[in-house]
PDB file of C-alpha atoms and ligand atoms in Angstrom:
ATOM      1  CA  MET A   1      71.382  -9.552 -37.945  1.00  0.00           C
ATOM      2  CA  ILE A   2      70.636 -10.137 -34.287  1.00  0.00           C
ATOM      3  CA  PRO A   3      73.042  -8.362 -31.908  1.00  0.00           C
ATOM      4  CA  VAL A   4      75.297 -10.624 -29.827  1.00  0.00           C
ATOM      5  CA  PRO A   5      76.104  -9.350 -26.314  1.00  0.00           C
ATOM      6  CA  ASN A   6      79.716 -10.589 -26.500  1.00  0.00           C
ATOM      7  CA  PRO A   7      81.904  -7.916 -28.217  1.00  0.00           C
ATOM      8  CA  ARG A   8      84.655 -10.512 -28.831  1.00  0.00           C
ATOM      9  CA  ALA A   9      82.374 -12.913 -30.668  1.00  0.00           C
ATOM     10  CA  ARG A  10      83.223 -13.196 -34.362  1.00  0.00           C
ATOM     11  CA  ARG A  11      80.768 -13.982 -37.106  1.00  0.00           C
ATOM     12  CA  GLU A  12      81.338 -15.103 -40.633  1.00  0.00           C
ATOM     13  CA  ARG A  13      80.853 -12.173 -42.984  1.00  0.00           C
ATOM     14  CA  VAL A  14      78.413 -12.894 -45.798  1.00  0.00           C
ATOM     15  CA  ILE A  15      79.080 -11.063 -49.056  1.00  0.00           C
ATOM     16  CA  LEU A  16      75.925 -11.027 -51.151  1.00  0.00           C
ATOM     17  CA  GLN A  17      76.265 -11.740 -54.854  1.00  0.00           C
ATOM     18  CA  GLY A  18      74.213 -10.132 -57.591  1.00  0.00           C
ATOM     19  CA  GLU A  19      73.025  -6.633 -58.243  1.00  0.00           C
ATOM     20  CA  ILE A  20      70.782  -4.487 -56.101  1.00  0.00           C
ATOM     21  CA  PRO A  21      67.360  -4.252 -57.796  1.00  0.00           C
ATOM     22  CA  ASN A  22      66.331  -1.069 -59.527  1.00  0.00           C
ATOM     23  CA  PRO A  23      64.004   0.721 -57.057  1.00  0.00           C
ATOM     24  CA  THR A  24      61.651   1.584 -59.930  1.00  0.00           C
ATOM     25  CA  ASN A  25      61.384  -2.097 -60.877  1.00  0.00           C
ATOM     26  CA  ILE A  26      61.256  -4.063 -57.628  1.00  0.00           C
ATOM     27  CA  PRO A  27      61.180  -7.853 -58.172  1.00  0.00           C
ATOM     28  CA  VAL A  28      57.875  -9.689 -57.765  1.00  0.00           C
ATOM     29  CA  GLY A  29      57.638 -11.875 -54.650  1.00  0.00           C
ATOM     30  CA  CYS A  30      60.243 -11.373 -51.973  1.00  0.00           C
ATOM     31  CA  ARG A  31      62.149  -8.331 -53.153  1.00  0.00           C
ATOM     32  CA  PHE A  32      65.358  -9.881 -51.827  1.00  0.00           C
ATOM     33  CA  HIS A  33      65.091 -13.141 -53.814  1.00  0.00           C
ATOM     34  CA  PRO A  34      67.536 -12.246 -56.652  1.00  0.00           C
ATOM     35  CA  ARG A  35      70.352 -11.952 -54.095  1.00  0.00           C
ATOM     36  CA  CYS A  36      69.186 -14.368 -51.404  1.00  0.00           C
ATOM     37  CA  PRO A  37      71.471 -17.412 -51.101  1.00  0.00           C
ATOM     38  CA  VAL A  38      68.657 -19.585 -49.726  1.00  0.00           C
ATOM     39  CA  ALA A  39      65.773 -18.494 -51.983  1.00  0.00           C
ATOM     40  CA  LEU A  40      63.209 -21.052 -53.118  1.00  0.00           C
ATOM     41  CA  ASP A  41      60.834 -20.964 -56.091  1.00  0.00           C
ATOM     42  CA  GLU A  42      58.078 -19.723 -53.733  1.00  0.00           C
ATOM     43  CA  CYS A  43      60.196 -16.676 -52.955  1.00  0.00           C
ATOM     44  CA  ARG A  44      59.614 -15.474 -56.531  1.00  0.00           C
ATOM     45  CA  LYS A  45      55.837 -15.604 -55.992  1.00  0.00           C
ATOM     46  CA  ILE A  46      55.133 -14.745 -52.330  1.00  0.00           C
ATOM     47  CA  ASP A  47      55.670 -11.279 -50.868  1.00  0.00           C
ATOM     48  CA  PRO A  48      56.493 -12.209 -47.244  1.00  0.00           C
ATOM     49  CA  GLN A  49      54.765 -10.222 -44.547  1.00  0.00           C
ATOM     50  CA  LEU A  50      56.663  -8.750 -41.614  1.00  0.00           C
ATOM     51  CA  LEU A  51      55.900 -11.047 -38.661  1.00  0.00           C
ATOM     52  CA  PRO A  52      57.162 -11.361 -35.077  1.00  0.00           C
ATOM     53  CA  GLN A  53      60.107 -13.744 -34.811  1.00  0.00           C
ATOM     54  CA  ALA A  54      61.068 -13.212 -31.189  1.00  0.00           C
ATOM     55  CA  ALA A  55      60.257 -10.766 -28.396  1.00  0.00           C
ATOM     56  CA  LEU A  56      61.842  -7.750 -30.092  1.00  0.00           C
ATOM     57  CA  HIS A  57      62.554  -9.125 -33.531  1.00  0.00           C
ATOM     58  CA  GLN A  58      60.536  -9.278 -36.739  1.00  0.00           C
ATOM     59  CA  THR A  59      61.269 -10.908 -40.081  1.00  0.00           C
ATOM     60  CA  ALA A  60      59.750 -10.850 -43.540  1.00  0.00           C
ATOM     61  CA  CYS A  61      60.935 -14.231 -44.808  1.00  0.00           C
ATOM     62  CA  ILE A  62      58.989 -17.390 -45.576  1.00  0.00           C
ATOM     63  CA  ARG A  63      61.977 -19.460 -44.374  1.00  0.00           C
ATOM     64  CA  ALA A  64      62.594 -17.611 -41.118  1.00  0.00           C
ATOM     65  CA  ASP A  65      61.593 -20.573 -38.949  1.00  0.00           C
ATOM     66  CA  GLU A  66      64.124 -22.802 -40.751  1.00  0.00           C
ATOM     67  CA  ILE A  67      66.943 -20.296 -41.016  1.00  0.00           C
ATOM     68  CA  ILE A  68      66.871 -18.701 -37.584  1.00  0.00           C
ATOM     69  CA  PRO A  69      67.869 -21.597 -35.313  1.00  0.00           C
ATOM     70  CA  ASP A  70      66.731 -20.279 -31.936  1.00  0.00           C
ATOM     71  CA  LYS A  71      64.080 -17.616 -31.625  1.00  0.00           C
ATOM     72  CA  ASN A  72      65.096 -16.878 -28.023  1.00  0.00           C
ATOM     73  CA  GLU A  73      68.672 -15.758 -28.742  1.00  0.00           C
TER      74      GLU A  73
HETATM   75  S1  SF4 B   1      61.585 -15.051 -48.435  1.00  0.00           S
HETATM   76 FE1  SF4 B   1      63.410 -15.426 -47.209  1.00  0.00          FE
HETATM   77  S2  SF4 B   1      64.406 -17.169 -48.223  1.00  0.00           S
HETATM   78 FE2  SF4 B   1      62.961 -16.294 -49.663  1.00  0.00          FE
HETATM   79  S3  SF4 B   1      64.168 -14.843 -50.861  1.00  0.00           S
HETATM   80 FE3  SF4 B   1      63.194 -13.704 -49.205  1.00  0.00          FE
HETATM   81  S4  SF4 B   1      64.736 -13.656 -47.604  1.00  0.00           S
HETATM   82 FE4  SF4 B   1      65.332 -15.300 -49.029  1.00  0.00          FE
END
């Protein structure tokens, strides 16, 4: 989550469904895909690399460019 400089700003809380993976049996592909609400079939195959998303922000998600609306916020 990217910090917002307004302490009064409210965000919708997202409650993830599903179980946390067993650390001795991490899922293939993106390790978050079993609980990700926007996962695609590729997420089960590709292990996303940590890449710069903005000046001081990095993501490891193949959909980061679609999901994060403005890289400069
Ligand atoms: S790569 Fe991104 S969209 Fe895919 S499962 Fe991981 S976090 Fe979700």
